[in-house]
Short mmCIF file of C-alpha atoms and ligand atoms in Angstrom, two decimals:
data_model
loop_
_atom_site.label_atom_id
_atom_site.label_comp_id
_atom_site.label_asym_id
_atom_site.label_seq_id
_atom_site.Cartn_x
_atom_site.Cartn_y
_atom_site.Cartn_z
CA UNK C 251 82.39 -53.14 -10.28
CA UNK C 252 86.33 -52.98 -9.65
CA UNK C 253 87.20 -52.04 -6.02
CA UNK C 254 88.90 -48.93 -7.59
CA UNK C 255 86.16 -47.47 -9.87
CA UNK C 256 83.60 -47.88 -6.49
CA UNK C 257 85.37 -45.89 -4.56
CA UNK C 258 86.33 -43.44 -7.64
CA UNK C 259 82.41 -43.15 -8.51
CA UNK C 260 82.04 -42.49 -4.99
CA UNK C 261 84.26 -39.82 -4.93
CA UNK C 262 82.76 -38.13 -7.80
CA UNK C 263 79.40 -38.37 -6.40
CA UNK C 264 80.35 -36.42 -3.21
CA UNK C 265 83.16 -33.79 -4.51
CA UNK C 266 80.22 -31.60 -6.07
CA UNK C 267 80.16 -28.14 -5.63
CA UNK C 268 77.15 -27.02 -3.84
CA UNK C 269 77.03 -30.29 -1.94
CA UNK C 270 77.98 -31.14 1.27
CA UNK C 271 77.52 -34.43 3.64
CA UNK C 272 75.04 -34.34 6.74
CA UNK C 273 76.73 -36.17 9.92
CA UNK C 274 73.70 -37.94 11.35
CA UNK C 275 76.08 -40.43 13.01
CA UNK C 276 75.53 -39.41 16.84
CA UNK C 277 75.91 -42.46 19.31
CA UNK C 278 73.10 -42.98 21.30
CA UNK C 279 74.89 -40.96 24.20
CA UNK C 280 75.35 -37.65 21.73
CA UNK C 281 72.22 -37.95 20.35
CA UNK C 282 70.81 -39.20 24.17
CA UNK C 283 72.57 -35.78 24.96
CA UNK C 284 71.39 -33.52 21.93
CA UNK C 285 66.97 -34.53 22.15
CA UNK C 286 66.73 -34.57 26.14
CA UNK C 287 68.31 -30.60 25.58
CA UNK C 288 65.37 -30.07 23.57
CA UNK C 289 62.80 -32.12 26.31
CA UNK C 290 62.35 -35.55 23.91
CA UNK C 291 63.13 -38.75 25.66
CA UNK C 292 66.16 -40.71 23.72
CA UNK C 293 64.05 -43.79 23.07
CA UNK C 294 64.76 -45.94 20.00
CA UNK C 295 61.41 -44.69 18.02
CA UNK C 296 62.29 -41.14 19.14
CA UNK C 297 65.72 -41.14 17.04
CA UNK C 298 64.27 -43.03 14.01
CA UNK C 299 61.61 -40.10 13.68
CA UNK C 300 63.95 -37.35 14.09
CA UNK C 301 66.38 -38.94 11.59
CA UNK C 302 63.04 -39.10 9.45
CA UNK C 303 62.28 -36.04 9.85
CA UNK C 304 66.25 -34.77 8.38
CA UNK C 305 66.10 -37.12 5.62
CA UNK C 306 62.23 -36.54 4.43
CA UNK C 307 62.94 -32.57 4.32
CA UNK C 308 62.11 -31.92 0.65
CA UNK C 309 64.35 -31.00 -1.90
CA UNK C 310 67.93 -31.64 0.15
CA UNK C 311 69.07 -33.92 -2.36
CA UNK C 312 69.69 -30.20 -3.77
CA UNK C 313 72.47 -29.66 -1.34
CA UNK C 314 73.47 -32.98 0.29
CA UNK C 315 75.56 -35.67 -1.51
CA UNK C 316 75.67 -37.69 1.30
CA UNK C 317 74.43 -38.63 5.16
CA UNK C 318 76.41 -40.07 7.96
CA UNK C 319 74.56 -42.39 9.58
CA UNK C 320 74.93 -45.02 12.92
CA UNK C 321 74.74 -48.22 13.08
CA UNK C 322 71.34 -48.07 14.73
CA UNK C 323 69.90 -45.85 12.03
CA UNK C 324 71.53 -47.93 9.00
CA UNK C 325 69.39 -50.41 10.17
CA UNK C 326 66.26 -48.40 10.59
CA UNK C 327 63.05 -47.84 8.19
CA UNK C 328 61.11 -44.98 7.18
CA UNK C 329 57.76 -44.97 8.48
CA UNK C 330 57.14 -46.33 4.65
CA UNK C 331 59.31 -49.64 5.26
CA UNK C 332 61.92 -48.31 3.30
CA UNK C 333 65.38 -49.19 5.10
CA UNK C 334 67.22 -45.47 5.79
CA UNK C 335 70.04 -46.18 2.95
CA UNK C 336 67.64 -47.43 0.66
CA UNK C 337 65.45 -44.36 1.37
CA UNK C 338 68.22 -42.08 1.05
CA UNK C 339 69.83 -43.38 -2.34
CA UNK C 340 66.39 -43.34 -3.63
CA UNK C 341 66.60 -39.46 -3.36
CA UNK C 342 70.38 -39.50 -5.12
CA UNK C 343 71.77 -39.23 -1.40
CA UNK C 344 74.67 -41.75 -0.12
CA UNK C 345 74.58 -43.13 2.77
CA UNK C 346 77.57 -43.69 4.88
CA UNK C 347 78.18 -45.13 8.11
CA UNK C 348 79.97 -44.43 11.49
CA UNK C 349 82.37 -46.88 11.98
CA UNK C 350 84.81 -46.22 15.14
CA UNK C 351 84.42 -47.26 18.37
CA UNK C 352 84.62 -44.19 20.57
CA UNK C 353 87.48 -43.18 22.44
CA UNK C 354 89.62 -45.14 25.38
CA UNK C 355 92.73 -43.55 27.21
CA UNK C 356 96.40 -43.53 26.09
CA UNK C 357 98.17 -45.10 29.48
CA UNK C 358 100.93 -42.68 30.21
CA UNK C 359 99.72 -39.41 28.90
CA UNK C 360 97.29 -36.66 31.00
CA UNK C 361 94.30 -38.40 29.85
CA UNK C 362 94.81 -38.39 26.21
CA UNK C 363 92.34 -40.46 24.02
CA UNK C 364 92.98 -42.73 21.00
CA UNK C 365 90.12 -43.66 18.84
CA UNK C 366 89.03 -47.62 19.15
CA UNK C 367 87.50 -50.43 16.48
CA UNK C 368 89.98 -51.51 14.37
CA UNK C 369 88.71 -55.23 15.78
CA UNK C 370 86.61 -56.76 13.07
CA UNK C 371 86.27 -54.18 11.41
CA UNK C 372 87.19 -55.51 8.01
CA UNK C 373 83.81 -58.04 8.90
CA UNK C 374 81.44 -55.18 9.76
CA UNK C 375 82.62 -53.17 7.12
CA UNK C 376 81.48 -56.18 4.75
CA UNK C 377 78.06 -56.21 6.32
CA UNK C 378 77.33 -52.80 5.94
CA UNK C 379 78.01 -52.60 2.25
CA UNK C 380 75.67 -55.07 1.91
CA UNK C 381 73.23 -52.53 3.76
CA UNK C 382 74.48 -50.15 1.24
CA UNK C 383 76.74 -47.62 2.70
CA UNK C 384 79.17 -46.32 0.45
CA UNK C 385 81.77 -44.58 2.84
CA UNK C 386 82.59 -44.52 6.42
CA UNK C 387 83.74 -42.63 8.94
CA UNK C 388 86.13 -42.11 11.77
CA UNK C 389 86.89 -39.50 14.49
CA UNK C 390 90.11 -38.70 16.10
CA UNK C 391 89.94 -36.20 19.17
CA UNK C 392 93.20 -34.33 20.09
CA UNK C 393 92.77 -31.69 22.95
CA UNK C 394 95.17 -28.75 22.88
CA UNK C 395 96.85 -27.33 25.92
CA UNK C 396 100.05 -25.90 26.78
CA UNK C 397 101.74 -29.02 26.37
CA UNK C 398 98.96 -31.17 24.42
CA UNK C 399 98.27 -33.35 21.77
CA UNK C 400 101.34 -34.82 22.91
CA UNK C 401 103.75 -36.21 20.41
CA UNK C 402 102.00 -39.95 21.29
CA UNK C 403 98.82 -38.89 21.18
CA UNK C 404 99.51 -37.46 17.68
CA UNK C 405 101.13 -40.27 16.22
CA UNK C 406 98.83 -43.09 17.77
CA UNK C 407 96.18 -41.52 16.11
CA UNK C 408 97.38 -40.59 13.11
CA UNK C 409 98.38 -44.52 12.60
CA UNK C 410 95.24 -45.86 13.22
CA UNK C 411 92.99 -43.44 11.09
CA UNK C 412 95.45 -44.39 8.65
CA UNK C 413 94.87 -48.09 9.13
CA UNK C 414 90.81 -47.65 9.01
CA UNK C 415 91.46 -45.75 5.77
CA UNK C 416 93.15 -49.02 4.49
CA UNK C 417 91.01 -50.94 5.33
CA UNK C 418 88.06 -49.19 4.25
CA UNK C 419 89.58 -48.64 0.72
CA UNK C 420 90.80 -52.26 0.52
CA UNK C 421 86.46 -53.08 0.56
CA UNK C 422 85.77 -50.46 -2.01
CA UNK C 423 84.32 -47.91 1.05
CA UNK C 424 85.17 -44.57 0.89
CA UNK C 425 86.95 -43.71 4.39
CA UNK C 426 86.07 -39.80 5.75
CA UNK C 427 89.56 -39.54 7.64
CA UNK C 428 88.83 -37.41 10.96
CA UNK C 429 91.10 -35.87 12.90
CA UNK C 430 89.57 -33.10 15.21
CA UNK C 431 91.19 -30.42 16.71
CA UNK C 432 89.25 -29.57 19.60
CA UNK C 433 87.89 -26.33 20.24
CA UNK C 434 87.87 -26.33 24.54
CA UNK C 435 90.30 -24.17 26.00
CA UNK C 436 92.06 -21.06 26.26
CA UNK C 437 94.80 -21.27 23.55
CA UNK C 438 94.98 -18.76 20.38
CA UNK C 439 94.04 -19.45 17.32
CA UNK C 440 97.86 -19.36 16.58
CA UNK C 441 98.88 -22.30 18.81
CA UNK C 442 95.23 -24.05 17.08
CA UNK C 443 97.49 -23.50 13.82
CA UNK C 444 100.24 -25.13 14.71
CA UNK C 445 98.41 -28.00 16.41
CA UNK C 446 96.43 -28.77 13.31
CA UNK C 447 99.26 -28.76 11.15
CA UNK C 448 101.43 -30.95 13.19
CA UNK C 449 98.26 -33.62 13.28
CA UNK C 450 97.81 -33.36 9.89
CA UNK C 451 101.18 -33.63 8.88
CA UNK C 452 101.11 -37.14 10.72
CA UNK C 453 98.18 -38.31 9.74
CA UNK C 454 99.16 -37.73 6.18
CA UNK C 455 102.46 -39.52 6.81
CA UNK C 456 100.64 -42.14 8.32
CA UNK C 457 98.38 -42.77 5.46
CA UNK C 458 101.28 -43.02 2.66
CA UNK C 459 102.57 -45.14 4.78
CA UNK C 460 99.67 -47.50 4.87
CA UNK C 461 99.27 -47.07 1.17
CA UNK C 462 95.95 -45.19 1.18
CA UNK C 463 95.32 -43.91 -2.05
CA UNK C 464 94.80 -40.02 -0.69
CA UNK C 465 92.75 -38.92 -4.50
CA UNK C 466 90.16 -41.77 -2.65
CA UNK C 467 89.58 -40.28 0.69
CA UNK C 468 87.32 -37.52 2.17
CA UNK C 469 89.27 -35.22 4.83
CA UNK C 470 87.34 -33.85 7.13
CA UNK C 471 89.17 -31.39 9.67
CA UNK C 472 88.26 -29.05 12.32
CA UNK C 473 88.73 -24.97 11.55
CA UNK C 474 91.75 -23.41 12.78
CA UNK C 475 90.02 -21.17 15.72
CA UNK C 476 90.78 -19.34 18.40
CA UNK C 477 89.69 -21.83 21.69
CA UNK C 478 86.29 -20.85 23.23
CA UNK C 479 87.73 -19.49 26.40
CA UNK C 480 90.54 -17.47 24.72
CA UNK C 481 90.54 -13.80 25.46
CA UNK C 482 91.16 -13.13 22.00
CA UNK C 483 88.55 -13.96 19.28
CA UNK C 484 89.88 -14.22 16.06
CA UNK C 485 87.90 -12.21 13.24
CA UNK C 486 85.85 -14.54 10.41
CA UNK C 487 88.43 -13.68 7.68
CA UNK C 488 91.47 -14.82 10.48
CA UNK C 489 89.60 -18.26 10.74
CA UNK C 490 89.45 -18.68 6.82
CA UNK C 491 92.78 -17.17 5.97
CA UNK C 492 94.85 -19.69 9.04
CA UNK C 493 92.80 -22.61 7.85
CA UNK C 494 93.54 -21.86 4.55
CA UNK C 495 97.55 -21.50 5.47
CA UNK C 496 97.35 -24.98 7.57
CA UNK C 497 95.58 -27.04 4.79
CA UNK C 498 98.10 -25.59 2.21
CA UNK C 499 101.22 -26.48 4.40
CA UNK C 500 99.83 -30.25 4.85
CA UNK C 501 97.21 -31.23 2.82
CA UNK C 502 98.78 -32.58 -0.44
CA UNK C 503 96.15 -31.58 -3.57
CA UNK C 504 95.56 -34.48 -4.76
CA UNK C 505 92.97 -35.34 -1.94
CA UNK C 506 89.53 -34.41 -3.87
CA UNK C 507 87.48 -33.06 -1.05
CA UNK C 508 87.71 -31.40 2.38
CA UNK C 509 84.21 -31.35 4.55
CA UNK C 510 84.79 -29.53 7.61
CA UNK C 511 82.96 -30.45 10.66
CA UNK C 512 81.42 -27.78 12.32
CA UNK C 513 83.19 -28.57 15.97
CA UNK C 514 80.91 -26.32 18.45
CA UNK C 515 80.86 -23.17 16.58
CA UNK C 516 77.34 -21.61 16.36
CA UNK C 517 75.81 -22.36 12.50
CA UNK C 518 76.56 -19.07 11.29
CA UNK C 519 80.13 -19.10 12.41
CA UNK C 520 80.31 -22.38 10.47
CA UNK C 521 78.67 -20.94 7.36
CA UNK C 522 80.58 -17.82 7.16
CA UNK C 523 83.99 -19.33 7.83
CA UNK C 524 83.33 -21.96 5.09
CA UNK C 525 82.03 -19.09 2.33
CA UNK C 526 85.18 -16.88 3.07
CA UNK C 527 87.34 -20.10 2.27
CA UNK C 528 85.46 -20.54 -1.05
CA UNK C 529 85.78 -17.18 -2.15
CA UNK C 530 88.67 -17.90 -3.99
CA UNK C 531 89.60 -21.19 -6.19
CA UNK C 532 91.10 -23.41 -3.93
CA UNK C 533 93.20 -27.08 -4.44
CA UNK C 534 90.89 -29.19 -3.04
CA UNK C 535 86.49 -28.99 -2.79
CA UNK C 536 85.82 -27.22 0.15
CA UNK C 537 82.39 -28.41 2.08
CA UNK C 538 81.19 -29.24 4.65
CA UNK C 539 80.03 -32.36 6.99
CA UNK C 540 78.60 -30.62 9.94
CA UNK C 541 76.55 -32.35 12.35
CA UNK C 542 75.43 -29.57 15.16
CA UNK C 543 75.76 -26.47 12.39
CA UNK C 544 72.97 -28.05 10.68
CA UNK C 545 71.04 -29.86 13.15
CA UNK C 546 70.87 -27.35 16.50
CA UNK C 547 68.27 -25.29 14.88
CA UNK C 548 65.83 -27.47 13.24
CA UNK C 549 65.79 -30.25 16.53
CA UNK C 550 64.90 -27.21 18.75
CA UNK C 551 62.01 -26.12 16.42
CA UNK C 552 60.87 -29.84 16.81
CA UNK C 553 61.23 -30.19 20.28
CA UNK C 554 59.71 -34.19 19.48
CA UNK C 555 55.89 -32.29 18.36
CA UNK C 556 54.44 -34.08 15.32
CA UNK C 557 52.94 -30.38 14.66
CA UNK C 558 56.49 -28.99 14.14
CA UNK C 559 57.95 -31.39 11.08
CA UNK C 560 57.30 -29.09 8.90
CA UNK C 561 58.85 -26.33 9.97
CA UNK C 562 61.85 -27.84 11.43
CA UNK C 563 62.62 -29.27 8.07
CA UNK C 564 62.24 -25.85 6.31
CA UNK C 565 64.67 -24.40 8.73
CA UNK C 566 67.02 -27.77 8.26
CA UNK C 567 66.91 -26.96 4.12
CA UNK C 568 67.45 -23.17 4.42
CA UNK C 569 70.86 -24.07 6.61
CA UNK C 570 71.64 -26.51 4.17
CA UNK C 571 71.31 -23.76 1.39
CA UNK C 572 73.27 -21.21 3.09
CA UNK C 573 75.73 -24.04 3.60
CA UNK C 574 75.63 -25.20 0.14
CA UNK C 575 75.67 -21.23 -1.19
CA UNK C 576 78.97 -20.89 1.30
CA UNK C 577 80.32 -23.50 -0.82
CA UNK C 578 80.96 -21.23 -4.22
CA UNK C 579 81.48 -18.14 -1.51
CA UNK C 580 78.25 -16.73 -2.90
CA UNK C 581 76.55 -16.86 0.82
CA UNK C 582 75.73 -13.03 2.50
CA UNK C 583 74.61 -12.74 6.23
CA UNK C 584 71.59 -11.02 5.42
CA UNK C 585 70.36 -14.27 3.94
CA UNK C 586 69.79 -15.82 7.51
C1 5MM J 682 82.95 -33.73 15.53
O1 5MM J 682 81.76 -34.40 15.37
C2 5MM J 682 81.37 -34.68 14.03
C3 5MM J 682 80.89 -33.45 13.33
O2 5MM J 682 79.89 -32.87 14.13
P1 5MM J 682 79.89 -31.30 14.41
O3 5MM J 682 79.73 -30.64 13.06
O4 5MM J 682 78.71 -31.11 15.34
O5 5MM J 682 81.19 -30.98 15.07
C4 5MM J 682 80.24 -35.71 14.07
O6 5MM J 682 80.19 -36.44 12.86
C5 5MM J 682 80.38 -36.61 15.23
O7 5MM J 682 81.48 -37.45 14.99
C6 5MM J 682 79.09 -37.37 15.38
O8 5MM J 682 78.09 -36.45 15.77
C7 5MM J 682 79.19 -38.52 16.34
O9 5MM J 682 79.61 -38.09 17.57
P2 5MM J 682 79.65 -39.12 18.81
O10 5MM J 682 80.28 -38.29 19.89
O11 5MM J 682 78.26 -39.47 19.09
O12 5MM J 682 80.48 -40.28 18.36
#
């Protein structure tokens, strides 16, 4: 198949209403981080059954077009031999992969992070297409403050999601473009606002200028939200309306699909926001690619027991639901 009609078939494949992408991608530190919170020891065979027990829960392909996954789990099996992507096409789900390189400092700035990989990554790209994955993904961090993201931090990132994107495109992989807005601090979800659009004004920029092809690319972008230690909490229908405003200001319409990560607010919060966006038409698909909205509650139902599968992948599907209801804005809280 042409370069071009991979990545358009992959597009159309995960720009579906009522389906969203599950981010399974946590390094072995997150995910290290996530199981001992819930008393399992991080051991290899640990994460390969809890990433079993996601992608056996029965009837997702219902809700989920596609799975993030890492590098270790792309080259994992099902207890059945099955490799993970294999497994997961099988049930009409994509599989994507992880692809940056984690964070290292900006010299110069207070401690500022730019995302890393960008070294061989055309070669590992190549290697996991062979493995199957169909899109990839990569994370930028900016931290707001009185005076941060800084103009450097914004434009150093910006450039190098841009040059992933290329890359990935130029291999006939989808690229998720990530640029996160993070939710620590005091600031109002009016400075969030104008942080997020700045970001994705560059990043935007930054990708015509590396000639991604933006109707080829999945956004995903934090919520415009009030930090966690701010005085003032913005109200559900301030979260969607802001977002909403940002996206419209920088987001050109052509881009098919926006999956929101869920960025530390509690599932509900993620659900609700996402079903208020999607009560009315919008330019783009609006989903979602949460990791922790969909995970937190079926890995503590788990807690690692053999005894719990079941039920920890009945509480994974009815999140996805709700998630996949929020996306045609037909979700209600009394549903939880
Ligand atoms: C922001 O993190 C992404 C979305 O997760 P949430 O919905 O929980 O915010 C997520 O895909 C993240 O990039 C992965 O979990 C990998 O994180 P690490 O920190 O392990 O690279």
């Amino acid at each position: 198949m042409a370069i071009t009609d991979e990545l358009k078939s992959t597009i159309v494949a995960i720009a579906v209403k009522g389906k969203g992408i599950l981010a399974a991608d946590e390094s072995t530190k997150t995910a290290t981080k996530r199981l001992e919170a819930v008393g399992v020891q991080s051991t290899e065979e640990n994460r390969r059954r809890y990433r079993e027990l996601l992608f056996s829960a029965p009837d997702t392909n219902k809700h989920l077009a596609g799975v993030i996954l890492y590098e270790e789990t792309l080259m994992q099996k099902a207890s059945d031999d099955t490799p993970f992507p294999s497994y997961l096409s099988k049930k009409g789900i994509l599989p994507g992969i992880k692809v940056d390189k984690g964070l290292v400092k900006i010299p110069f700035t207070e401690d500022e992070e730019v995302t890393q990989g960008l070294d061989g990554l055309p070669e590992r790209l190549a290697e996991y297409k062979k493995l199957g994955a169909k899109f990839a993904k990569w994370r930028a961090v900016y931290k707001i403050t009185g005076k941060l993201p800084s103009p450097l931090a914004i434009s150093t990132n910006a450039e190098v999601l841009a040059r992933y994107a290329a890359i990935c495109q130029s291999l006939g992989i989808v690229p998720i473009v990530e640029p996160e807005v993070l939710l620590d601090g005091n600031h109002t979800i009016e400075r969030c606002a104008v942080v997020s659009e700045a970001v994705l004004r560059e990043v935007f920029s930054a990708l015509k200028r590396n000639l991604v092809n933006v109707k080829l690319i999945i956004l995903k972008p934090s919520m415009v939200l009030s930090g966690k230690d701010c005085p003032q909490k913005s109200s559900p229908e301030q979260v969607a309306e802001e977002t909403l405003k940002v996206l419209k200001k920088s987001v050109p319409s052509e881009v098919p699909t926006i999956n929101f990560l869920s960025g530390g607010q509690t599932p509900e919060q993620a659900t609700i926001h996402l079903n208020l966006m999607n009560k009315h038409p919008q330019p783009w698909n609006l989903s979602f690619s949460y990791a922790r909205a969909l995970q937190d509650p079926a890995m503590k139902a788990w807690a690692g027991k053999e005894e719990n599968v079941k039920k920890a992948q009945q509480i994974f599907f009815h999140r996805l639901k709700l998630n996949s209801l929020a996306t045609e804005g037909k979700y209600a809280v009394n549903m939880e």
